[in-house]
Amino acid sequence: MAAEGPLLIASVQQAFRLMEAVGAHEGGAPAQQLAREARLPPTTTYHLLRTLTHDGYVRQLEDGGYVLGDRLDTLQTGGREQTQLSRVRPALASLRDDLSAAAYLTFYEDGEIRVAEIVDSPQAPRVDIWVGFEDSGHATALGKCLLRELGDEARNDYLSRHALADLTPRTITGRSELLQRLDTSPRPPVVTDMEEYSLGTYCVAVPVFRGQTLGSLGVSLRVDRLSYINHVRDRLIPAAKRVTRGLSLTI
């Protein structure tokens, strides 16, 4: 009995063939020509073009021709980001293993704090993320690091859209106090939170950059390891420089 090959979805293959045909014509091409070049029946071609146009992967011009749509830029941007993250994961893993602490990488994008990567292990578990980092910038070292590096306008914009929720008894919930703490943080560029997000955990973070995009690199540790904080700072700063270099590579 012949071995079965992999299950292939014909409609997916057809859609990609059609997009390859569309991409070969910078000035656009009509559906009938695309059907011939993609070796597809006209009816199938029209159905696929309608779907791809609806989802933004293909765009129809005024003369009826088709070109690739803007949605592909999202895929390309995501692919570049994954390539960049693959370059810096070894640095994050090395930091995790060196400090026996989970490592976190965040970015400030479109006015929000986004977690791009968390590298942990059974020996170095991540903090329980019970409130999303995007809404807890005032309470996490990662978020406060971003807020401190932002300009006044961007910082005020974020704070105007996110309440300073009382996450633990140690959380700073007053805007004036938070801003004062950000401006007077000891030993810059290091920022800490001491059980402000989660009781029993402290975090340390420093800024990183992906081109013009601001980010932060941090680690979380149990408070019974607070005596290690100077060692953490000494390891975190050079790790952030390596991460920034990795994120800055263009190929």
PDB file of C-alpha atoms in Angstrom:
ATOM      1  CA  MET A   1       0.000   0.000   0.000  1.00  0.00           C
ATOM      2  CA  ALA A   2       1.445   3.360  -1.013  1.00  0.00           C
ATOM      3  CA  ALA A   3       2.283   5.776   1.761  1.00  0.00           C
ATOM      4  CA  GLU A   4      -0.116   8.678   2.022  1.00  0.00           C
ATOM      5  CA  GLY A   5       1.309  12.104   1.282  1.00  0.00           C
ATOM      6  CA  PRO A   6       0.617  15.246   3.255  1.00  0.00           C
ATOM      7  CA  LEU A   7      -2.910  16.646   3.212  1.00  0.00           C
ATOM      8  CA  LEU A   8      -2.887  19.697   0.925  1.00  0.00           C
ATOM      9  CA  ILE A   9      -5.644  22.303   0.759  1.00  0.00           C
ATOM     10  CA  ALA A  10      -6.199  23.062  -2.920  1.00  0.00           C
ATOM     11  CA  SER A  11      -7.944  26.382  -2.337  1.00  0.00           C
ATOM     12  CA  VAL A  12      -4.965  27.678  -0.320  1.00  0.00           C
ATOM     13  CA  GLN A  13      -2.565  26.659  -3.067  1.00  0.00           C
ATOM     14  CA  GLN A  14      -4.775  28.348  -5.633  1.00  0.00           C
ATOM     15  CA  ALA A  15      -4.923  31.579  -3.630  1.00  0.00           C
ATOM     16  CA  PHE A  16      -1.143  31.736  -3.337  1.00  0.00           C
ATOM     17  CA  ARG A  17      -0.685  31.021  -7.054  1.00  0.00           C
ATOM     18  CA  LEU A  18      -3.109  33.804  -7.817  1.00  0.00           C
ATOM     19  CA  MET A  19      -1.301  36.249  -5.510  1.00  0.00           C
ATOM     20  CA  GLU A  20       1.994  35.374  -7.203  1.00  0.00           C
ATOM     21  CA  ALA A  21       0.395  36.219 -10.535  1.00  0.00           C
ATOM     22  CA  VAL A  22      -0.955  39.506  -9.152  1.00  0.00           C
ATOM     23  CA  GLY A  23       2.454  40.372  -7.718  1.00  0.00           C
ATOM     24  CA  ALA A  24       4.095  39.935 -11.112  1.00  0.00           C
ATOM     25  CA  HIS A  25       2.213  42.996 -12.445  1.00  0.00           C
ATOM     26  CA  GLU A  26       3.162  46.220 -10.698  1.00  0.00           C
ATOM     27  CA  GLY A  27       0.661  48.178 -12.766  1.00  0.00           C
ATOM     28  CA  GLY A  28      -2.114  45.658 -12.288  1.00  0.00           C
ATOM     29  CA  ALA A  29      -3.618  42.948 -14.458  1.00  0.00           C
ATOM     30  CA  PRO A  30      -7.228  41.973 -15.281  1.00  0.00           C
ATOM     31  CA  ALA A  31      -8.847  38.886 -13.822  1.00  0.00           C
ATOM     32  CA  GLN A  32      -8.879  36.930 -17.102  1.00  0.00           C
ATOM     33  CA  GLN A  33      -5.127  37.374 -17.565  1.00  0.00           C
ATOM     34  CA  LEU A  34      -4.480  36.400 -13.940  1.00  0.00           C
ATOM     35  CA  ALA A  35      -6.589  33.280 -14.373  1.00  0.00           C
ATOM     36  CA  ARG A  36      -4.466  32.179 -17.345  1.00  0.00           C
ATOM     37  CA  GLU A  37      -1.165  32.901 -15.579  1.00  0.00           C
ATOM     38  CA  ALA A  38      -2.241  31.145 -12.365  1.00  0.00           C
ATOM     39  CA  ARG A  39      -3.723  28.242 -14.353  1.00  0.00           C
ATOM     40  CA  LEU A  40      -7.091  28.625 -12.647  1.00  0.00           C
ATOM     41  CA  PRO A  41     -10.657  28.473 -13.946  1.00  0.00           C
ATOM     42  CA  PRO A  42     -12.154  31.953 -14.422  1.00  0.00           C
ATOM     43  CA  THR A  43     -14.924  31.301 -11.871  1.00  0.00           C
ATOM     44  CA  THR A  44     -12.432  30.218  -9.220  1.00  0.00           C
ATOM     45  CA  THR A  45     -10.271  33.231  -9.998  1.00  0.00           C
ATOM     46  CA  TYR A  46     -13.174  35.662  -9.542  1.00  0.00           C
ATOM     47  CA  HIS A  47     -14.175  34.055  -6.236  1.00  0.00           C
ATOM     48  CA  LEU A  48     -10.604  34.184  -4.929  1.00  0.00           C
ATOM     49  CA  LEU A  49     -10.084  37.768  -6.069  1.00  0.00           C
ATOM     50  CA  ARG A  50     -13.297  38.835  -4.362  1.00  0.00           C
ATOM     51  CA  THR A  51     -12.177  37.211  -1.102  1.00  0.00           C
ATOM     52  CA  LEU A  52      -8.606  38.517  -1.267  1.00  0.00           C
ATOM     53  CA  THR A  53      -9.861  42.010  -2.091  1.00  0.00           C
ATOM     54  CA  HIS A  54     -12.307  41.955   0.812  1.00  0.00           C
ATOM     55  CA  ASP A  55      -9.508  40.994   3.235  1.00  0.00           C
ATOM     56  CA  GLY A  56      -7.073  43.561   1.862  1.00  0.00           C
ATOM     57  CA  TYR A  57      -4.508  41.210   0.335  1.00  0.00           C
ATOM     58  CA  VAL A  58      -5.422  42.341  -3.188  1.00  0.00           C
ATOM     59  CA  ARG A  59      -6.698  45.728  -4.387  1.00  0.00           C
ATOM     60  CA  GLN A  60      -8.770  46.433  -7.488  1.00  0.00           C
ATOM     61  CA  LEU A  61      -7.802  49.479  -9.522  1.00  0.00           C
ATOM     62  CA  GLU A  62     -10.249  51.841 -11.220  1.00  0.00           C
ATOM     63  CA  ASP A  63      -9.493  50.257 -14.603  1.00  0.00           C
ATOM     64  CA  GLY A  64     -10.467  46.838 -13.257  1.00  0.00           C
ATOM     65  CA  GLY A  65      -6.949  45.483 -12.826  1.00  0.00           C
ATOM     66  CA  TYR A  66      -5.676  43.937  -9.613  1.00  0.00           C
ATOM     67  CA  VAL A  67      -2.561  44.706  -7.582  1.00  0.00           C
ATOM     68  CA  LEU A  68      -1.297  43.462  -4.220  1.00  0.00           C
ATOM     69  CA  GLY A  69      -3.010  45.085  -1.235  1.00  0.00           C
ATOM     70  CA  ASP A  70      -1.727  46.868   1.842  1.00  0.00           C
ATOM     71  CA  ARG A  71      -2.527  43.911   4.100  1.00  0.00           C
ATOM     72  CA  LEU A  72       0.626  42.221   2.852  1.00  0.00           C
ATOM     73  CA  ASP A  73       2.672  44.943   4.539  1.00  0.00           C
ATOM     74  CA  THR A  74       1.352  43.653   7.863  1.00  0.00           C
ATOM     75  CA  LEU A  75       2.603  40.167   7.063  1.00  0.00           C
ATOM     76  CA  GLN A  76       5.992  41.499   6.002  1.00  0.00           C
ATOM     77  CA  THR A  77       6.285  43.651   9.131  1.00  0.00           C
ATOM     78  CA  GLY A  78       5.364  40.670  11.293  1.00  0.00           C
ATOM     79  CA  GLY A  79       7.938  38.550   9.513  1.00  0.00           C
ATOM     80  CA  ARG A  80      10.651  41.139  10.097  1.00  0.00           C
ATOM     81  CA  GLU A  81       9.709  41.356  13.758  1.00  0.00           C
ATOM     82  CA  GLN A  82       9.885  37.587  14.170  1.00  0.00           C
ATOM     83  CA  THR A  83      13.327  37.629  12.545  1.00  0.00           C
ATOM     84  CA  GLN A  84      14.463  40.320  14.965  1.00  0.00           C
ATOM     85  CA  LEU A  85      13.083  38.426  17.951  1.00  0.00           C
ATOM     86  CA  SER A  86      14.849  35.255  16.849  1.00  0.00           C
ATOM     87  CA  ARG A  87      18.132  37.190  16.982  1.00  0.00           C
ATOM     88  CA  VAL A  88      17.635  38.379  20.553  1.00  0.00           C
ATOM     89  CA  ARG A  89      16.094  35.257  22.116  1.00  0.00           C
ATOM     90  CA  PRO A  90      19.557  33.819  22.887  1.00  0.00           C
ATOM     91  CA  ALA A  91      20.392  37.002  24.822  1.00  0.00           C
ATOM     92  CA  LEU A  92      17.116  36.725  26.737  1.00  0.00           C
ATOM     93  CA  ALA A  93      17.730  33.057  27.456  1.00  0.00           C
ATOM     94  CA  SER A  94      21.262  33.812  28.622  1.00  0.00           C
ATOM     95  CA  LEU A  95      19.937  36.507  30.956  1.00  0.00           C
ATOM     96  CA  ARG A  96      17.324  34.101  32.308  1.00  0.00           C
ATOM     97  CA  ASP A  97      19.898  31.400  32.975  1.00  0.00           C
ATOM     98  CA  ASP A  98      22.438  33.802  34.453  1.00  0.00           C
ATOM     99  CA  LEU A  99      19.981  35.297  36.935  1.00  0.00           C
ATOM    100  CA  SER A 100      17.574  32.357  37.315  1.00  0.00           C
ATOM    101  CA  ALA A 101      14.842  34.843  36.514  1.00  0.00           C
ATOM    102  CA  ALA A 102      12.232  35.133  33.778  1.00  0.00           C
ATOM    103  CA  ALA A 103      13.159  37.723  31.120  1.00  0.00           C
ATOM    104  CA  TYR A 104      10.645  40.038  29.442  1.00  0.00           C
ATOM    105  CA  LEU A 105      10.807  42.240  26.338  1.00  0.00           C
ATOM    106  CA  THR A 106       8.183  44.911  25.734  1.00  0.00           C
ATOM    107  CA  PHE A 107       7.643  47.712  23.214  1.00  0.00           C
ATOM    108  CA  TYR A 108       5.646  50.925  23.228  1.00  0.00           C
ATOM    109  CA  GLU A 109       3.628  50.861  20.002  1.00  0.00           C
ATOM    110  CA  ASP A 110       0.574  52.859  18.952  1.00  0.00           C
ATOM    111  CA  GLY A 111       0.297  54.297  22.436  1.00  0.00           C
ATOM    112  CA  GLU A 112       0.230  50.948  24.210  1.00  0.00           C
ATOM    113  CA  ILE A 113       2.651  48.690  26.074  1.00  0.00           C
ATOM    114  CA  ARG A 114       2.972  45.386  24.218  1.00  0.00           C
ATOM    115  CA  VAL A 115       4.730  42.283  25.476  1.00  0.00           C
ATOM    116  CA  ALA A 116       6.822  40.926  22.586  1.00  0.00           C
ATOM    117  CA  GLU A 117       8.600  38.032  24.320  1.00  0.00           C
ATOM    118  CA  ILE A 118       8.819  36.227  27.645  1.00  0.00           C
ATOM    119  CA  VAL A 119      11.604  33.705  28.189  1.00  0.00           C
ATOM    120  CA  ASP A 120      11.132  31.614  31.315  1.00  0.00           C
ATOM    121  CA  SER A 121      11.620  28.067  32.554  1.00  0.00           C
ATOM    122  CA  PRO A 122      10.447  25.812  35.415  1.00  0.00           C
ATOM    123  CA  GLN A 123      13.422  27.067  37.407  1.00  0.00           C
ATOM    124  CA  ALA A 124      12.689  30.696  36.462  1.00  0.00           C
ATOM    125  CA  PRO A 125       8.899  31.035  36.183  1.00  0.00           C
ATOM    126  CA  ARG A 126       7.222  34.174  34.893  1.00  0.00           C
ATOM    127  CA  VAL A 127       5.180  36.373  37.174  1.00  0.00           C
ATOM    128  CA  ASP A 128       1.463  35.629  37.217  1.00  0.00           C
ATOM    129  CA  ILE A 129       0.157  38.090  34.599  1.00  0.00           C
ATOM    130  CA  TRP A 130      -3.228  38.649  36.172  1.00  0.00           C
ATOM    131  CA  VAL A 131      -3.543  42.187  34.791  1.00  0.00           C
ATOM    132  CA  GLY A 132      -2.353  42.918  31.265  1.00  0.00           C
ATOM    133  CA  PHE A 133       0.891  44.863  31.039  1.00  0.00           C
ATOM    134  CA  GLU A 134      -0.787  47.325  28.666  1.00  0.00           C
ATOM    135  CA  ASP A 135      -2.996  48.496  31.557  1.00  0.00           C
ATOM    136  CA  SER A 136      -0.400  48.323  34.326  1.00  0.00           C
ATOM    137  CA  GLY A 137       2.404  50.545  33.106  1.00  0.00           C
ATOM    138  CA  HIS A 138       2.313  52.426  36.407  1.00  0.00           C
ATOM    139  CA  ALA A 139       2.905  49.258  38.427  1.00  0.00           C
ATOM    140  CA  THR A 140       5.546  47.288  36.513  1.00  0.00           C
ATOM    141  CA  ALA A 141       9.226  48.035  36.084  1.00  0.00           C
ATOM    142  CA  LEU A 142       8.818  47.377  32.357  1.00  0.00           C
ATOM    143  CA  GLY A 143       6.013  49.898  32.060  1.00  0.00           C
ATOM    144  CA  LYS A 144       7.611  52.524  34.278  1.00  0.00           C
ATOM    145  CA  CYS A 145      10.807  52.206  32.270  1.00  0.00           C
ATOM    146  CA  LEU A 146       8.864  53.022  29.101  1.00  0.00           C
ATOM    147  CA  LEU A 147       6.978  55.867  30.746  1.00  0.00           C
ATOM    148  CA  ARG A 148      10.183  57.420  32.038  1.00  0.00           C
ATOM    149  CA  GLU A 149      11.755  57.378  28.555  1.00  0.00           C
ATOM    150  CA  LEU A 150       8.707  58.777  26.777  1.00  0.00           C
ATOM    151  CA  GLY A 151       8.326  62.468  26.046  1.00  0.00           C
ATOM    152  CA  ASP A 152       5.871  64.440  28.162  1.00  0.00           C
ATOM    153  CA  GLU A 153       3.145  64.385  25.500  1.00  0.00           C
ATOM    154  CA  ALA A 154       3.253  60.618  24.962  1.00  0.00           C
ATOM    155  CA  ARG A 155       3.500  59.953  28.684  1.00  0.00           C
ATOM    156  CA  ASN A 156       0.521  62.186  29.482  1.00  0.00           C
ATOM    157  CA  ASP A 157      -1.443  60.556  26.664  1.00  0.00           C
ATOM    158  CA  TYR A 158      -0.883  57.094  28.123  1.00  0.00           C
ATOM    159  CA  LEU A 159      -1.747  58.170  31.664  1.00  0.00           C
ATOM    160  CA  SER A 160      -4.916  59.912  30.456  1.00  0.00           C
ATOM    161  CA  ARG A 161      -6.162  56.611  29.005  1.00  0.00           C
ATOM    162  CA  HIS A 162      -5.142  54.203  31.772  1.00  0.00           C
ATOM    163  CA  ALA A 163      -6.288  54.360  35.359  1.00  0.00           C
ATOM    164  CA  LEU A 164      -3.613  53.949  38.034  1.00  0.00           C
ATOM    165  CA  ALA A 165      -5.304  50.888  39.470  1.00  0.00           C
ATOM    166  CA  ASP A 166      -4.500  49.711  42.989  1.00  0.00           C
ATOM    167  CA  LEU A 167      -3.002  46.283  42.195  1.00  0.00           C
ATOM    168  CA  THR A 168      -1.244  45.714  45.539  1.00  0.00           C
ATOM    169  CA  PRO A 169      -0.858  47.760  48.735  1.00  0.00           C
ATOM    170  CA  ARG A 170       2.465  48.975  47.300  1.00  0.00           C
ATOM    171  CA  THR A 171       1.117  50.224  43.949  1.00  0.00           C
ATOM    172  CA  ILE A 172       1.580  53.931  43.267  1.00  0.00           C
ATOM    173  CA  THR A 173      -1.879  55.248  42.427  1.00  0.00           C
ATOM    174  CA  GLY A 174      -1.238  58.983  42.533  1.00  0.00           C
ATOM    175  CA  ARG A 175      -0.210  60.565  39.239  1.00  0.00           C
ATOM    176  CA  SER A 176       1.959  63.259  40.818  1.00  0.00           C
ATOM    177  CA  GLU A 177       3.800  60.725  42.962  1.00  0.00           C
ATOM    178  CA  LEU A 178       4.321  58.424  39.989  1.00  0.00           C
ATOM    179  CA  LEU A 179       5.775  61.216  37.849  1.00  0.00           C
ATOM    180  CA  GLN A 180       8.033  62.305  40.689  1.00  0.00           C
ATOM    181  CA  ARG A 181       9.282  58.750  41.150  1.00  0.00           C
ATOM    182  CA  LEU A 182       9.938  58.406  37.421  1.00  0.00           C
ATOM    183  CA  ASP A 183      11.927  61.619  37.324  1.00  0.00           C
ATOM    184  CA  THR A 184      13.985  60.780  40.404  1.00  0.00           C
ATOM    185  CA  SER A 185      14.630  57.066  39.847  1.00  0.00           C
ATOM    186  CA  PRO A 186      17.996  56.133  41.409  1.00  0.00           C
ATOM    187  CA  ARG A 187      20.763  54.740  39.239  1.00  0.00           C
ATOM    188  CA  PRO A 188      19.278  55.390  35.766  1.00  0.00           C
ATOM    189  CA  PRO A 189      18.586  53.806  33.358  1.00  0.00           C
ATOM    190  CA  VAL A 190      17.422  51.089  35.776  1.00  0.00           C
ATOM    191  CA  VAL A 191      13.787  51.117  36.961  1.00  0.00           C
ATOM    192  CA  THR A 192      12.319  48.812  39.601  1.00  0.00           C
ATOM    193  CA  ASP A 193       8.987  47.836  41.020  1.00  0.00           C
ATOM    194  CA  MET A 194       8.909  46.444  44.518  1.00  0.00           C
ATOM    195  CA  GLU A 195       5.802  44.260  44.803  1.00  0.00           C
ATOM    196  CA  GLU A 196       3.814  46.987  43.036  1.00  0.00           C
ATOM    197  CA  TYR A 197       2.364  44.589  40.463  1.00  0.00           C
ATOM    198  CA  SER A 198       2.459  41.307  42.365  1.00  0.00           C
ATOM    199  CA  LEU A 199       3.138  40.670  46.038  1.00  0.00           C
ATOM    200  CA  GLY A 200       6.210  38.544  46.594  1.00  0.00           C
ATOM    201  CA  THR A 201       7.852  39.676  43.344  1.00  0.00           C
ATOM    202  CA  TYR A 202      10.151  42.512  42.402  1.00  0.00           C
ATOM    203  CA  CYS A 203      11.158  43.467  38.860  1.00  0.00           C
ATOM    204  CA  VAL A 204      14.016  45.380  37.301  1.00  0.00           C
ATOM    205  CA  ALA A 205      13.969  46.884  33.787  1.00  0.00           C
ATOM    206  CA  VAL A 206      16.087  49.015  31.452  1.00  0.00           C
ATOM    207  CA  PRO A 207      15.282  50.588  28.069  1.00  0.00           C
ATOM    208  CA  VAL A 208      16.030  49.027  24.695  1.00  0.00           C
ATOM    209  CA  PHE A 209      15.375  50.289  21.168  1.00  0.00           C
ATOM    210  CA  ARG A 210      14.237  48.752  17.892  1.00  0.00           C
ATOM    211  CA  GLY A 211      15.089  51.550  15.518  1.00  0.00           C
ATOM    212  CA  GLN A 212      12.925  54.451  16.643  1.00  0.00           C
ATOM    213  CA  THR A 213      10.633  52.184  18.675  1.00  0.00           C
ATOM    214  CA  LEU A 214      11.133  52.340  22.432  1.00  0.00           C
ATOM    215  CA  GLY A 215      11.167  49.119  24.396  1.00  0.00           C
ATOM    216  CA  SER A 216      12.157  47.756  27.779  1.00  0.00           C
ATOM    217  CA  LEU A 217      13.985  44.644  28.925  1.00  0.00           C
ATOM    218  CA  GLY A 218      13.343  43.314  32.394  1.00  0.00           C
ATOM    219  CA  VAL A 219      13.450  40.384  34.772  1.00  0.00           C
ATOM    220  CA  SER A 220      11.262  39.303  37.700  1.00  0.00           C
ATOM    221  CA  LEU A 221      12.515  37.718  40.918  1.00  0.00           C
ATOM    222  CA  ARG A 222      11.127  36.690  44.279  1.00  0.00           C
ATOM    223  CA  VAL A 223      11.519  39.300  46.991  1.00  0.00           C
ATOM    224  CA  ASP A 224      13.560  36.886  49.083  1.00  0.00           C
ATOM    225  CA  ARG A 225      16.273  37.449  46.444  1.00  0.00           C
ATOM    226  CA  LEU A 226      16.305  41.214  46.892  1.00  0.00           C
ATOM    227  CA  SER A 227      19.922  41.083  48.009  1.00  0.00           C
ATOM    228  CA  TYR A 228      20.791  40.150  44.390  1.00  0.00           C
ATOM    229  CA  ILE A 229      19.501  43.443  42.985  1.00  0.00           C
ATOM    230  CA  ASN A 230      22.946  44.961  42.346  1.00  0.00           C
ATOM    231  CA  HIS A 231      24.000  41.798  40.526  1.00  0.00           C
ATOM    232  CA  VAL A 232      20.781  41.982  38.495  1.00  0.00           C
ATOM    233  CA  ARG A 233      21.481  45.584  37.507  1.00  0.00           C
ATOM    234  CA  ASP A 234      25.034  44.749  36.494  1.00  0.00           C
ATOM    235  CA  ARG A 235      23.829  41.964  34.189  1.00  0.00           C
ATOM    236  CA  LEU A 236      20.773  43.708  32.825  1.00  0.00           C
ATOM    237  CA  ILE A 237      22.452  46.792  31.355  1.00  0.00           C
ATOM    238  CA  PRO A 238      24.923  44.957  29.063  1.00  0.00           C
ATOM    239  CA  ALA A 239      22.151  42.506  28.104  1.00  0.00           C
ATOM    240  CA  ALA A 240      20.005  45.460  27.007  1.00  0.00           C
ATOM    241  CA  LYS A 241      22.830  46.734  24.815  1.00  0.00           C
ATOM    242  CA  ARG A 242      23.094  43.324  23.133  1.00  0.00           C
ATOM    243  CA  VAL A 243      19.346  43.210  22.587  1.00  0.00           C
ATOM    244  CA  THR A 244      19.305  46.713  21.081  1.00  0.00           C
ATOM    245  CA  ARG A 245      22.099  45.723  18.706  1.00  0.00           C
ATOM    246  CA  GLY A 246      20.225  42.593  17.679  1.00  0.00           C
ATOM    247  CA  LEU A 247      17.026  44.551  17.091  1.00  0.00           C
ATOM    248  CA  SER A 248      18.909  47.122  15.020  1.00  0.00           C
ATOM    249  CA  LEU A 249      20.234  44.665  12.451  1.00  0.00           C
ATOM    250  CA  THR A 250      18.503  45.058   9.106  1.00  0.00           C
ATOM    251  CA  ILE A 251      19.257  41.636   7.617  1.00  0.00           C
TER     252      ILE A 251
END
